Amino acid sequence: MKVFVYYSLKREPGDKQLWDFIKENAKKVNFALLSNVNILELPKQSLDIPEELFAFSIKSCEEGVSKPDLKIYEKCQEKARTIPSHILFIDDVRENLIVPEIMGWNT
């Protein structure tokens, strides 16, 4: 199963548990990063996120489209090279889960 993780630059209470899970399972699970990071936040995010834990990352500022636009999820699914039901998508904004659910992703 592919797991797409939203990363917020805000430090939320659950972040440490999520990052610990990713670090512990990175060799067993294909994690990917889908972030609505803007160009000003990108340098900080690059320092905060160990990208070697992810099979790939998609950043809205590089793609010119952001969540919840269908195009960014299609790009993510294309890179994942898997069927929608094999994708688990985690996000902290309910609005960003609607399109993936319609596409058949697990949220």
JSON list of C-alpha atoms in Angstrom, two decimals, residues 10-65:
[
{"chain": "A", "resi": 10, "resn": "LYS", "atom": "CA", "xyz": [2.79, 23.89, 12.06]},
{"chain": "A", "resi": 11, "resn": "ARG", "atom": "CA", "xyz": [3.76, 21.48, 14.80]},
{"chain": "A", "resi": 12, "resn": "GLU", "atom": "CA", "xyz": [0.58, 19.59, 15.57]},
{"chain": "A", "resi": 13, "resn": "PRO", "atom": "CA", "xyz": [0.25, 17.23, 18.56]},
{"chain": "A", "resi": 14, "resn": "GLY", "atom": "CA", "xyz": [0.15, 14.08, 16.37]},
{"chain": "A", "resi": 15, "resn": "ASP", "atom": "CA", "xyz": [3.18, 14.98, 14.23]},
{"chain": "A", "resi": 16, "resn": "LYS", "atom": "CA", "xyz": [5.75, 13.18, 16.38]},
{"chain": "A", "resi": 17, "resn": "GLN", "atom": "CA", "xyz": [3.79, 9.92, 16.33]},
{"chain": "A", "resi": 18, "resn": "LEU", "atom": "CA", "xyz": [3.30, 10.14, 12.58]},
{"chain": "A", "resi": 19, "resn": "TRP", "atom": "CA", "xyz": [6.99, 10.84, 11.92]},
{"chain": "A", "resi": 20, "resn": "ASP", "atom": "CA", "xyz": [8.05, 8.04, 14.27]},
{"chain": "A", "resi": 21, "resn": "PHE", "atom": "CA", "xyz": [5.76, 5.66, 12.35]},
{"chain": "A", "resi": 22, "resn": "ILE", "atom": "CA", "xyz": [7.23, 6.77, 9.01]},
{"chain": "A", "resi": 23, "resn": "LYS", "atom": "CA", "xyz": [10.82, 6.39, 10.23]},
{"chain": "A", "resi": 24, "resn": "GLU", "atom": "CA", "xyz": [10.13, 2.93, 11.68]},
{"chain": "A", "resi": 25, "resn": "ASN", "atom": "CA", "xyz": [8.38, 1.64, 8.54]},
{"chain": "A", "resi": 26, "resn": "ALA", "atom": "CA", "xyz": [10.13, 3.42, 5.66]},
{"chain": "A", "resi": 27, "resn": "LYS", "atom": "CA", "xyz": [11.83, 0.20, 4.52]},
{"chain": "A", "resi": 28, "resn": "LYS", "atom": "CA", "xyz": [8.54, -1.75, 4.52]},
{"chain": "A", "resi": 29, "resn": "VAL", "atom": "CA", "xyz": [6.08, 0.81, 3.13]},
{"chain": "A", "resi": 30, "resn": "ASN", "atom": "CA", "xyz": [6.32, 3.11, 0.11]},
{"chain": "A", "resi": 31, "resn": "PHE", "atom": "CA", "xyz": [5.63, 6.51, 1.62]},
{"chain": "A", "resi": 32, "resn": "ALA", "atom": "CA", "xyz": [5.12, 9.59, -0.49]},
{"chain": "A", "resi": 33, "resn": "LEU", "atom": "CA", "xyz": [4.82, 13.25, 0.39]},
{"chain": "A", "resi": 34, "resn": "LEU", "atom": "CA", "xyz": [2.07, 15.45, -1.05]},
{"chain": "A", "resi": 35, "resn": "SER", "atom": "CA", "xyz": [2.41, 18.98, 0.29]},
{"chain": "A", "resi": 36, "resn": "ASN", "atom": "CA", "xyz": [0.76, 22.34, -0.34]},
{"chain": "A", "resi": 37, "resn": "VAL", "atom": "CA", "xyz": [4.01, 24.04, 0.51]},
{"chain": "A", "resi": 38, "resn": "ASN", "atom": "CA", "xyz": [4.54, 27.47, -1.00]},
{"chain": "A", "resi": 39, "resn": "ILE", "atom": "CA", "xyz": [7.82, 28.72, -2.46]},
{"chain": "A", "resi": 40, "resn": "LEU", "atom": "CA", "xyz": [8.66, 30.72, 0.69]},
{"chain": "A", "resi": 41, "resn": "GLU", "atom": "CA", "xyz": [8.21, 27.67, 2.97]},
{"chain": "A", "resi": 42, "resn": "LEU", "atom": "CA", "xyz": [10.09, 25.28, 0.67]},
{"chain": "A", "resi": 43, "resn": "PRO", "atom": "CA", "xyz": [13.60, 25.86, 2.10]},
{"chain": "A", "resi": 44, "resn": "LYS", "atom": "CA", "xyz": [12.36, 25.26, 5.66]},
{"chain": "A", "resi": 45, "resn": "GLN", "atom": "CA", "xyz": [10.36, 22.20, 4.65]},
{"chain": "A", "resi": 46, "resn": "SER", "atom": "CA", "xyz": [13.40, 20.80, 2.85]},
{"chain": "A", "resi": 47, "resn": "LEU", "atom": "CA", "xyz": [15.39, 21.08, 6.09]},
{"chain": "A", "resi": 48, "resn": "ASP", "atom": "CA", "xyz": [12.62, 19.61, 8.27]},
{"chain": "A", "resi": 49, "resn": "ILE", "atom": "CA", "xyz": [11.71, 16.62, 6.12]},
{"chain": "A", "resi": 50, "resn": "PRO", "atom": "CA", "xyz": [14.15, 13.76, 5.53]},
{"chain": "A", "resi": 51, "resn": "GLU", "atom": "CA", "xyz": [13.13, 13.10, 1.92]},
{"chain": "A", "resi": 52, "resn": "GLU", "atom": "CA", "xyz": [15.05, 9.82, 1.81]},
{"chain": "A", "resi": 53, "resn": "LEU", "atom": "CA", "xyz": [12.11, 8.35, 3.77]},
{"chain": "A", "resi": 54, "resn": "PHE", "atom": "CA", "xyz": [9.81, 8.91, 0.78]},
{"chain": "A", "resi": 55, "resn": "ALA", "atom": "CA", "xyz": [9.55, 7.09, -2.53]},
{"chain": "A", "resi": 56, "resn": "PHE", "atom": "CA", "xyz": [8.70, 10.47, -4.07]},
{"chain": "A", "resi": 57, "resn": "SER", "atom": "CA", "xyz": [7.38, 13.88, -3.15]},
{"chain": "A", "resi": 58, "resn": "ILE", "atom": "CA", "xyz": [5.01, 16.27, -4.85]},
{"chain": "A", "resi": 59, "resn": "LYS", "atom": "CA", "xyz": [5.07, 19.91, -3.82]},
{"chain": "A", "resi": 60, "resn": "SER", "atom": "CA", "xyz": [2.33, 22.26, -4.95]},
{"chain": "A", "resi": 61, "resn": "CYS", "atom": "CA", "xyz": [4.71, 25.16, -5.58]},
{"chain": "A", "resi": 62, "resn": "GLU", "atom": "CA", "xyz": [6.62, 23.01, -8.07]},
{"chain": "A", "resi": 63, "resn": "GLU", "atom": "CA", "xyz": [3.50, 21.60, -9.75]},
{"chain": "A", "resi": 64, "resn": "GLY", "atom": "CA", "xyz": [1.53, 24.85, -10.03]},
{"chain": "A", "resi": 65, "resn": "VAL", "atom": "CA", "xyz": [-1.54, 23.20, -8.51]}
]
